[in-house]
PDB file of C-alpha atoms in Angstrom:
ATOM      1  CA  GLN A 169      -3.410  13.098 -14.671  1.00 71.00           C
ATOM      2  CA  LYS A 170      -2.757  11.043 -11.709  1.00 80.00           C
ATOM      3  CA  GLU A 171      -0.228   8.405 -11.688  1.00 89.00           C
ATOM      4  CA  VAL A 172      -2.746   5.498 -11.060  1.00 92.00           C
ATOM      5  CA  GLU A 173      -6.723   5.756 -11.175  1.00 92.00           C
ATOM      6  CA  GLN A 174      -8.977   3.774 -10.310  1.00 93.00           C
ATOM      7  CA  ASN A 175     -12.991   3.825 -10.157  1.00 82.00           C
ATOM      8  CA  SER A 176     -13.684   3.873  -6.469  1.00 77.00           C
ATOM      9  CA  GLY A 177     -16.788   2.126  -6.951  1.00 81.00           C
ATOM     10  CA  PRO A 178     -18.699   1.029  -5.079  1.00 91.00           C
ATOM     11  CA  LEU A 179     -18.880  -2.310  -6.996  1.00 95.00           C
ATOM     12  CA  SER A 180     -21.476  -4.954  -6.576  1.00 96.00           C
ATOM     13  CA  VAL A 181     -21.326  -8.364  -8.100  1.00 96.00           C
ATOM     14  CA  PRO A 182     -23.677 -11.517  -7.554  1.00 97.00           C
ATOM     15  CA  GLU A 183     -21.712 -14.581  -5.750  1.00 97.00           C
ATOM     16  CA  GLY A 184     -20.194 -17.029  -8.733  1.00 97.00           C
ATOM     17  CA  ALA A 185     -20.255 -14.021 -11.547  1.00 97.00           C
ATOM     18  CA  ILE A 186     -16.969 -12.435 -12.479  1.00 97.00           C
ATOM     19  CA  ALA A 187     -15.690  -9.315 -10.960  1.00 97.00           C
ATOM     20  CA  SER A 188     -13.890  -6.835 -13.288  1.00 96.00           C
ATOM     21  CA  LEU A 189     -11.861  -4.265 -11.713  1.00 97.00           C
ATOM     22  CA  ASN A 190      -9.956  -1.697 -13.752  1.00 95.00           C
ATOM     23  CA  CYS A 191      -6.806   1.033 -13.584  1.00 95.00           C
ATOM     24  CA  THR A 192      -5.257   3.483 -15.630  1.00 95.00           C
ATOM     25  CA  TYR A 193      -1.686   4.887 -15.058  1.00 94.00           C
ATOM     26  CA  SER A 194       0.552   7.800 -16.085  1.00 91.00           C
ATOM     27  CA  ASP A 195       4.018   7.461 -17.794  1.00 86.00           C
ATOM     28  CA  ARG A 196       5.326   7.893 -14.444  1.00 84.00           C
ATOM     29  CA  VAL A 197       4.854   4.678 -13.127  1.00 84.00           C
ATOM     30  CA  SER A 198       5.342   2.118 -16.021  1.00 71.00           C
ATOM     31  CA  GLN A 199       7.930  -0.066 -14.451  1.00 74.00           C
ATOM     32  CA  SER A 200       5.365  -3.054 -12.781  1.00 88.00           C
ATOM     33  CA  PHE A 201       1.981  -3.454 -11.515  1.00 93.00           C
ATOM     34  CA  PHE A 202       0.279  -4.706  -8.609  1.00 93.00           C
ATOM     35  CA  TRP A 203      -2.708  -5.765  -7.442  1.00 95.00           C
ATOM     36  CA  TYR A 204      -3.615  -5.799  -3.688  1.00 94.00           C
ATOM     37  CA  ARG A 205      -6.478  -6.691  -1.667  1.00 96.00           C
ATOM     38  CA  GLN A 206      -7.235  -4.882   1.511  1.00 95.00           C
ATOM     39  CA  TYR A 207      -9.745  -5.719   4.340  1.00 96.00           C
ATOM     40  CA  SER A 208     -11.288  -2.995   6.490  1.00 92.00           C
ATOM     41  CA  GLY A 209      -8.650  -1.607   9.237  1.00 91.00           C
ATOM     42  CA  LYS A 210      -5.951  -4.340   7.817  1.00 94.00           C
ATOM     43  CA  SER A 211      -3.195  -3.338   5.731  1.00 94.00           C
ATOM     44  CA  PRO A 212      -2.803  -4.482   1.936  1.00 93.00           C
ATOM     45  CA  GLU A 213      -1.841  -7.865   0.814  1.00 91.00           C
ATOM     46  CA  LEU A 214      -0.851  -9.166  -2.674  1.00 90.00           C
ATOM     47  CA  ILE A 215      -2.812 -10.784  -5.073  1.00 91.00           C
ATOM     48  CA  MET A 216      -1.291 -10.784  -8.432  1.00 90.00           C
ATOM     49  CA  SER A 217       2.213  -8.643  -9.888  1.00 91.00           C
ATOM     50  CA  ILE A 218       2.390  -8.358 -13.592  1.00 93.00           C
ATOM     51  CA  TYR A 219       5.032  -6.671 -15.744  1.00 90.00           C
ATOM     52  CA  SER A 220       4.418  -7.922 -19.464  1.00 91.00           C
ATOM     53  CA  ASN A 221       1.960  -7.220 -21.815  1.00 93.00           C
ATOM     54  CA  GLY A 222      -1.168  -9.460 -21.845  1.00 94.00           C
ATOM     55  CA  ASP A 223      -2.631 -12.007 -19.230  1.00 96.00           C
ATOM     56  CA  LYS A 224      -1.482 -13.257 -16.255  1.00 95.00           C
ATOM     57  CA  GLU A 225      -3.521 -16.223 -14.384  1.00 96.00           C
ATOM     58  CA  ASP A 226      -3.161 -17.388 -10.790  1.00 94.00           C
ATOM     59  CA  GLY A 227      -6.120 -19.394  -9.692  1.00 96.00           C
ATOM     60  CA  ARG A 228      -9.346 -17.545  -9.888  1.00 97.00           C
ATOM     61  CA  PHE A 229      -7.319 -14.347 -10.527  1.00 98.00           C
ATOM     62  CA  THR A 230      -6.458 -12.941 -14.086  1.00 98.00           C
ATOM     63  CA  ALA A 231      -4.274  -9.888 -14.217  1.00 97.00           C
ATOM     64  CA  GLN A 232      -4.073  -8.048 -17.419  1.00 97.00           C
ATOM     65  CA  LEU A 233      -1.972  -5.378 -18.767  1.00 95.00           C
ATOM     66  CA  ASN A 234      -1.661  -3.343 -22.003  1.00 95.00           C
ATOM     67  CA  LYS A 235       0.953  -0.854 -22.048  1.00 92.00           C
ATOM     68  CA  ALA A 236      -0.377   0.838 -25.043  1.00 92.00           C
ATOM     69  CA  SER A 237      -3.384   2.153 -23.751  1.00 93.00           C
ATOM     70  CA  GLN A 238      -1.907   2.181 -20.141  1.00 93.00           C
ATOM     71  CA  TYR A 239      -4.590   0.186 -18.438  1.00 93.00           C
ATOM     72  CA  VAL A 240      -4.438  -2.764 -16.046  1.00 96.00           C
ATOM     73  CA  SER A 241      -7.342  -5.012 -15.110  1.00 97.00           C
ATOM     74  CA  LEU A 242      -7.938  -7.496 -12.433  1.00 97.00           C
ATOM     75  CA  LEU A 243     -10.374 -10.231 -13.263  1.00 98.00           C
ATOM     76  CA  ILE A 244     -12.075 -12.285 -10.371  1.00 98.00           C
ATOM     77  CA  ARG A 245     -13.774 -15.573 -11.554  1.00 98.00           C
ATOM     78  CA  ASP A 246     -16.353 -17.402  -9.430  1.00 98.00           C
ATOM     79  CA  SER A 247     -16.807 -14.332  -6.741  1.00 98.00           C
ATOM     80  CA  GLN A 248     -16.710 -15.564  -3.410  1.00 97.00           C
ATOM     81  CA  PRO A 249     -18.395 -13.354  -0.591  1.00 96.00           C
ATOM     82  CA  SER A 250     -14.841 -13.263   1.137  1.00 96.00           C
ATOM     83  CA  ASP A 251     -13.733 -11.392  -1.738  1.00 97.00           C
ATOM     84  CA  SER A 252     -15.750  -8.693  -0.684  1.00 97.00           C
ATOM     85  CA  ALA A 253     -12.796  -6.087   0.031  1.00 96.00           C
ATOM     86  CA  THR A 254     -11.037  -2.760  -1.173  1.00 96.00           C
ATOM     87  CA  TYR A 255      -9.017  -3.688  -4.137  1.00 96.00           C
ATOM     88  CA  LEU A 256      -5.843  -1.289  -4.512  1.00 95.00           C
ATOM     89  CA  CYS A 257      -3.943  -0.965  -8.205  1.00 95.00           C
ATOM     90  CA  ALA A 258      -0.763  -0.079  -7.509  1.00 93.00           C
ATOM     91  CA  GLY A 259       1.921   1.136 -10.206  1.00 91.00           C
ATOM     92  CA  ARG A 260       5.874   1.157  -9.511  1.00 87.00           C
ATOM     93  CA  GLY A 261       7.903   4.069 -10.775  1.00 76.00           C
ATOM     94  CA  ALA A 262      11.618   4.238  -9.943  1.00 74.00           C
ATOM     95  CA  GLN A 263      12.084   3.308  -6.360  1.00 74.00           C
ATOM     96  CA  LYS A 264       8.497   4.004  -4.897  1.00 82.00           C
ATOM     97  CA  LEU A 265       4.820   2.105  -5.093  1.00 87.00           C
ATOM     98  CA  VAL A 266       1.957   4.544  -6.116  1.00 89.00           C
ATOM     99  CA  PHE A 267      -1.547   3.631  -5.200  1.00 92.00           C
ATOM    100  CA  GLY A 268      -5.033   4.082  -6.837  1.00 93.00           C
ATOM    101  CA  GLN A 269      -7.682   5.163  -4.912  1.00 92.00           C
ATOM    102  CA  GLY A 270      -8.670   1.745  -4.534  1.00 94.00           C
ATOM    103  CA  THR A 271     -12.200   0.124  -5.801  1.00 95.00           C
ATOM    104  CA  ARG A 272     -14.358  -1.317  -2.701  1.00 95.00           C
ATOM    105  CA  LEU A 273     -16.134  -4.641  -4.032  1.00 96.00           C
ATOM    106  CA  THR A 274     -18.985  -6.172  -2.433  1.00 97.00           C
ATOM    107  CA  ILE A 275     -19.845  -9.938  -3.423  1.00 97.00           C
ATOM    108  CA  ASN A 276     -23.649 -10.534  -2.827  1.00 95.00           C
ATOM    109  CA  PRO A 277     -24.872 -14.037  -1.906  1.00 91.00           C
TER     110      PRO A 277
ATOM    111  CA  GLY B 179       8.448 -14.884   2.374  1.00 70.00           C
ATOM    112  CA  ALA B 180       9.526 -12.169   3.176  1.00 81.00           C
ATOM    113  CA  VAL B 181       7.795 -10.650   6.542  1.00 89.00           C
ATOM    114  CA  VAL B 182       7.637  -7.087   8.141  1.00 93.00           C
ATOM    115  CA  SER B 183       6.900  -6.483  11.754  1.00 96.00           C
ATOM    116  CA  GLN B 184       5.109  -3.230  12.405  1.00 97.00           C
ATOM    117  CA  HIS B 185       4.710  -2.025  15.746  1.00 97.00           C
ATOM    118  CA  PRO B 186       2.369  -0.895  17.689  1.00 98.00           C
ATOM    119  CA  SER B 187      -0.893  -2.223  16.218  1.00 97.00           C
ATOM    120  CA  TRP B 188      -2.449   0.817  17.947  1.00 97.00           C
ATOM    121  CA  VAL B 189      -2.032   3.587  20.321  1.00 98.00           C
ATOM    122  CA  ILE B 190      -4.089   6.179  21.485  1.00 98.00           C
ATOM    123  CA  CYS B 191      -2.185   9.416  22.430  1.00 96.00           C
ATOM    124  CA  LYS B 192      -2.657  12.890  24.129  1.00 97.00           C
ATOM    125  CA  SER B 193      -2.842  15.772  21.814  1.00 97.00           C
ATOM    126  CA  GLY B 194       0.771  17.050  21.901  1.00 97.00           C
ATOM    127  CA  THR B 195       2.973  14.214  22.596  1.00 97.00           C
ATOM    128  CA  SER B 196       4.623  12.599  20.688  1.00 97.00           C
ATOM    129  CA  VAL B 197       4.633   8.433  18.971  1.00 98.00           C
ATOM    130  CA  LYS B 198       7.062   6.127  17.624  1.00 98.00           C
ATOM    131  CA  ILE B 199       6.343   3.396  15.646  1.00 98.00           C
ATOM    132  CA  GLU B 200       8.519   0.734  14.646  1.00 97.00           C
ATOM    133  CA  CYS B 201       9.007  -1.225  11.422  1.00 96.00           C
ATOM    134  CA  ARG B 202      10.981  -4.315  11.131  1.00 95.00           C
ATOM    135  CA  SER B 203      12.232  -6.767   8.494  1.00 92.00           C
ATOM    136  CA  LEU B 204      12.419 -10.148  10.054  1.00 91.00           C
ATOM    137  CA  ASP B 205      13.965 -12.297   7.488  1.00 85.00           C
ATOM    138  CA  PHE B 206      15.588 -10.006   5.081  1.00 86.00           C
ATOM    139  CA  GLN B 207      17.545  -6.739   4.781  1.00 87.00           C
ATOM    140  CA  ALA B 208      15.644  -3.722   3.617  1.00 87.00           C
ATOM    141  CA  THR B 209      17.713  -0.953   2.621  1.00 85.00           C
ATOM    142  CA  THR B 210      14.701   1.008   1.476  1.00 89.00           C
ATOM    143  CA  MET B 211      11.405   1.094   3.550  1.00 93.00           C
ATOM    144  CA  PHE B 212       8.512   3.058   2.724  1.00 95.00           C
ATOM    145  CA  TRP B 213       5.977   4.882   5.405  1.00 97.00           C
ATOM    146  CA  TYR B 214       2.362   5.280   4.095  1.00 96.00           C
ATOM    147  CA  ARG B 215      -0.245   6.668   5.941  1.00 96.00           C
ATOM    148  CA  GLN B 216      -4.168   5.767   5.402  1.00 95.00           C
ATOM    149  CA  PHE B 217      -7.338   7.959   6.251  1.00 94.00           C
ATOM    150  CA  PRO B 218     -10.845   6.450   6.747  1.00 90.00           C
ATOM    151  CA  LYS B 219     -12.325   5.331   3.138  1.00 86.00           C
ATOM    152  CA  GLN B 220      -8.984   6.688   1.094  1.00 89.00           C
ATOM    153  CA  SER B 221      -6.514   4.715  -0.504  1.00 89.00           C
ATOM    154  CA  LEU B 222      -2.442   4.632   0.990  1.00 92.00           C
ATOM    155  CA  MET B 223      -0.520   7.914   0.528  1.00 92.00           C
ATOM    156  CA  LEU B 224       3.174   7.662   0.624  1.00 93.00           C
ATOM    157  CA  MET B 225       4.644   9.689   3.191  1.00 96.00           C
ATOM    158  CA  ALA B 226       8.020   9.442   2.735  1.00 95.00           C
ATOM    159  CA  THR B 227      11.072   7.056   1.777  1.00 93.00           C
ATOM    160  CA  SER B 228      13.788   5.910   4.423  1.00 91.00           C
ATOM    161  CA  ASN B 229      16.936   4.908   3.397  1.00 88.00           C
ATOM    162  CA  GLU B 230      19.354   2.828   5.566  1.00 87.00           C
ATOM    163  CA  GLY B 231      22.211   5.349   6.670  1.00 85.00           C
ATOM    164  CA  SER B 232      20.626   8.513   5.222  1.00 86.00           C
ATOM    165  CA  LYS B 233      17.962  11.156   5.336  1.00 90.00           C
ATOM    166  CA  ALA B 234      14.657  10.267   4.296  1.00 93.00           C
ATOM    167  CA  THR B 235      12.919  11.288   1.102  1.00 94.00           C
ATOM    168  CA  TYR B 236       9.469  12.912   2.253  1.00 96.00           C
ATOM    169  CA  GLU B 237       6.576  13.408  -0.756  1.00 94.00           C
ATOM    170  CA  GLN B 238       5.663  16.958  -1.463  1.00 93.00           C
ATOM    171  CA  GLY B 239       3.362  18.081   1.676  1.00 94.00           C
ATOM    172  CA  VAL B 240       4.839  16.180   4.501  1.00 96.00           C
ATOM    173  CA  GLU B 241       6.463  17.640   7.310  1.00 95.00           C
ATOM    174  CA  LYS B 242      10.144  15.984   7.677  1.00 94.00           C
ATOM    175  CA  ASP B 243      10.064  18.118  11.205  1.00 95.00           C
ATOM    176  CA  LYS B 244       6.893  16.579  12.186  1.00 96.00           C
ATOM    177  CA  PHE B 245       7.262  13.268  11.188  1.00 97.00           C
ATOM    178  CA  LEU B 246      10.875  11.880  12.030  1.00 96.00           C
ATOM    179  CA  ILE B 247      12.013   8.919  10.248  1.00 95.00           C
ATOM    180  CA  ASN B 248      15.193   7.113  11.110  1.00 92.00           C
ATOM    181  CA  HIS B 249      16.472   3.843   9.273  1.00 91.00           C
ATOM    182  CA  ALA B 250      19.473   3.387  11.639  1.00 83.00           C
ATOM    183  CA  SER B 251      19.891  -0.249  10.772  1.00 90.00           C
ATOM    184  CA  LEU B 252      19.205  -2.591   7.552  1.00 90.00           C
ATOM    185  CA  THR B 253      16.297  -4.220   9.260  1.00 92.00           C
ATOM    186  CA  LEU B 254      14.583  -1.205  11.162  1.00 94.00           C
ATOM    187  CA  SER B 255      12.816   1.778  10.442  1.00 95.00           C
ATOM    188  CA  THR B 256      11.037   4.120  12.895  1.00 96.00           C
ATOM    189  CA  LEU B 257       8.502   7.101  12.461  1.00 97.00           C
ATOM    190  CA  THR B 258       7.847   9.393  15.502  1.00 97.00           C
ATOM    191  CA  VAL B 259       5.124  11.613  15.081  1.00 98.00           C
ATOM    192  CA  THR B 260       6.084  14.553  17.228  1.00 97.00           C
ATOM    193  CA  SER B 261       3.381  16.966  18.645  1.00 97.00           C
ATOM    194  CA  ALA B 262       0.804  14.863  17.557  1.00 97.00           C
ATOM    195  CA  HIS B 263      -2.561  16.234  16.731  1.00 96.00           C
ATOM    196  CA  PRO B 264      -6.308  14.828  16.437  1.00 97.00           C
ATOM    197  CA  GLU B 265      -6.019  15.403  12.599  1.00 96.00           C
ATOM    198  CA  ASP B 266      -2.811  13.334  12.877  1.00 97.00           C
ATOM    199  CA  SER B 267      -5.189  10.522  13.590  1.00 97.00           C
ATOM    200  CA  SER B 268      -4.889   7.640  10.565  1.00 97.00           C
ATOM    201  CA  PHE B 269      -3.606   4.326  10.268  1.00 97.00           C
ATOM    202  CA  TYR B 270       0.250   4.430   9.366  1.00 98.00           C
ATOM    203  CA  ILE B 271       1.376   1.465   7.288  1.00 97.00           C
ATOM    204  CA  CYS B 272       5.109   0.616   6.505  1.00 97.00           C
ATOM    205  CA  SER B 273       6.484  -1.439   3.611  1.00 94.00           C
ATOM    206  CA  ALA B 274       9.648  -2.952   2.794  1.00 91.00           C
ATOM    207  CA  ARG B 275      11.134  -4.012  -0.685  1.00 83.00           C
ATOM    208  CA  ASP B 276      12.649  -7.634  -0.359  1.00 69.00           C
ATOM    209  CA  PRO B 277      15.424  -7.047  -3.200  1.00 68.00           C
ATOM    210  CA  LEU B 278      15.608 -10.830  -3.695  1.00 66.00           C
ATOM    211  CA  GLU B 279      11.964 -11.057  -4.356  1.00 64.00           C
ATOM    212  CA  THR B 280      10.334 -10.629  -7.852  1.00 65.00           C
ATOM    213  CA  ASN B 281       7.173  -9.193  -6.232  1.00 64.00           C
ATOM    214  CA  GLY B 282       9.366  -7.200  -3.933  1.00 65.00           C
ATOM    215  CA  TYR B 283       6.968  -4.801  -1.834  1.00 86.00           C
ATOM    216  CA  THR B 284       5.881  -6.258   1.945  1.00 88.00           C
ATOM    217  CA  PHE B 285       3.254  -4.308   4.020  1.00 93.00           C
ATOM    218  CA  GLY B 286       3.471  -4.306   8.012  1.00 96.00           C
ATOM    219  CA  SER B 287       0.561  -4.994   9.488  1.00 96.00           C
ATOM    220  CA  GLY B 288      -0.365  -1.291  10.204  1.00 97.00           C
ATOM    221  CA  THR B 289      -0.724   1.145  13.106  1.00 98.00           C
ATOM    222  CA  ARG B 290      -3.858   2.495  14.119  1.00 97.00           C
ATOM    223  CA  LEU B 291      -2.980   6.195  15.944  1.00 98.00           C
ATOM    224  CA  THR B 292      -5.643   7.853  17.821  1.00 97.00           C
ATOM    225  CA  VAL B 293      -4.905  11.349  18.956  1.00 97.00           C
ATOM    226  CA  VAL B 294      -7.416  12.483  21.690  1.00 97.00           C
TER     227      VAL B 294
END
């Protein structure tokens, strides 16, 4: 099993709808989790971090962590065209950060 | 917040030459920095972990003699791609962990390397 796995998509969502991005992880990356957004040709930028079971909300974004199922998700409410990007799930094990394959999200106006 | 500066942002070099990429932590000391490589439409792959004052730790499959990493100070790590070949063309990104920040990992802006 890969350390962090994501559905590569592409995922297409109409403007204003909720975009749901999912990620699973192995035991090797179980300390903390991050969602990054990456626009084409740019480096990743942090959207959310989550360490404890449950939900964490920040504006239009909600991260969810379920340690029993080894599952992390990111919900984007009221999706905007500017949310179109690749979303990277990352988990931390020991010192290093391990990334999933990324999910390409397109918000259709 | 923590800022990591990476230079150059892009570079074109001839096959067989070497290229150095710099990564600096501007407002914090980074004892550990990370170097990633990203090919088109793929995710970030960790190449190596750079530790200040000691040898870098390379991920499996990464040639340490080809990708030289030097972390001589608490604010600077360099990656040198030696004897570059077209297959080394990629997007190289550095990252540092600010130990004073909960959400620790800050990324540089990346370097687009094209080997012709």
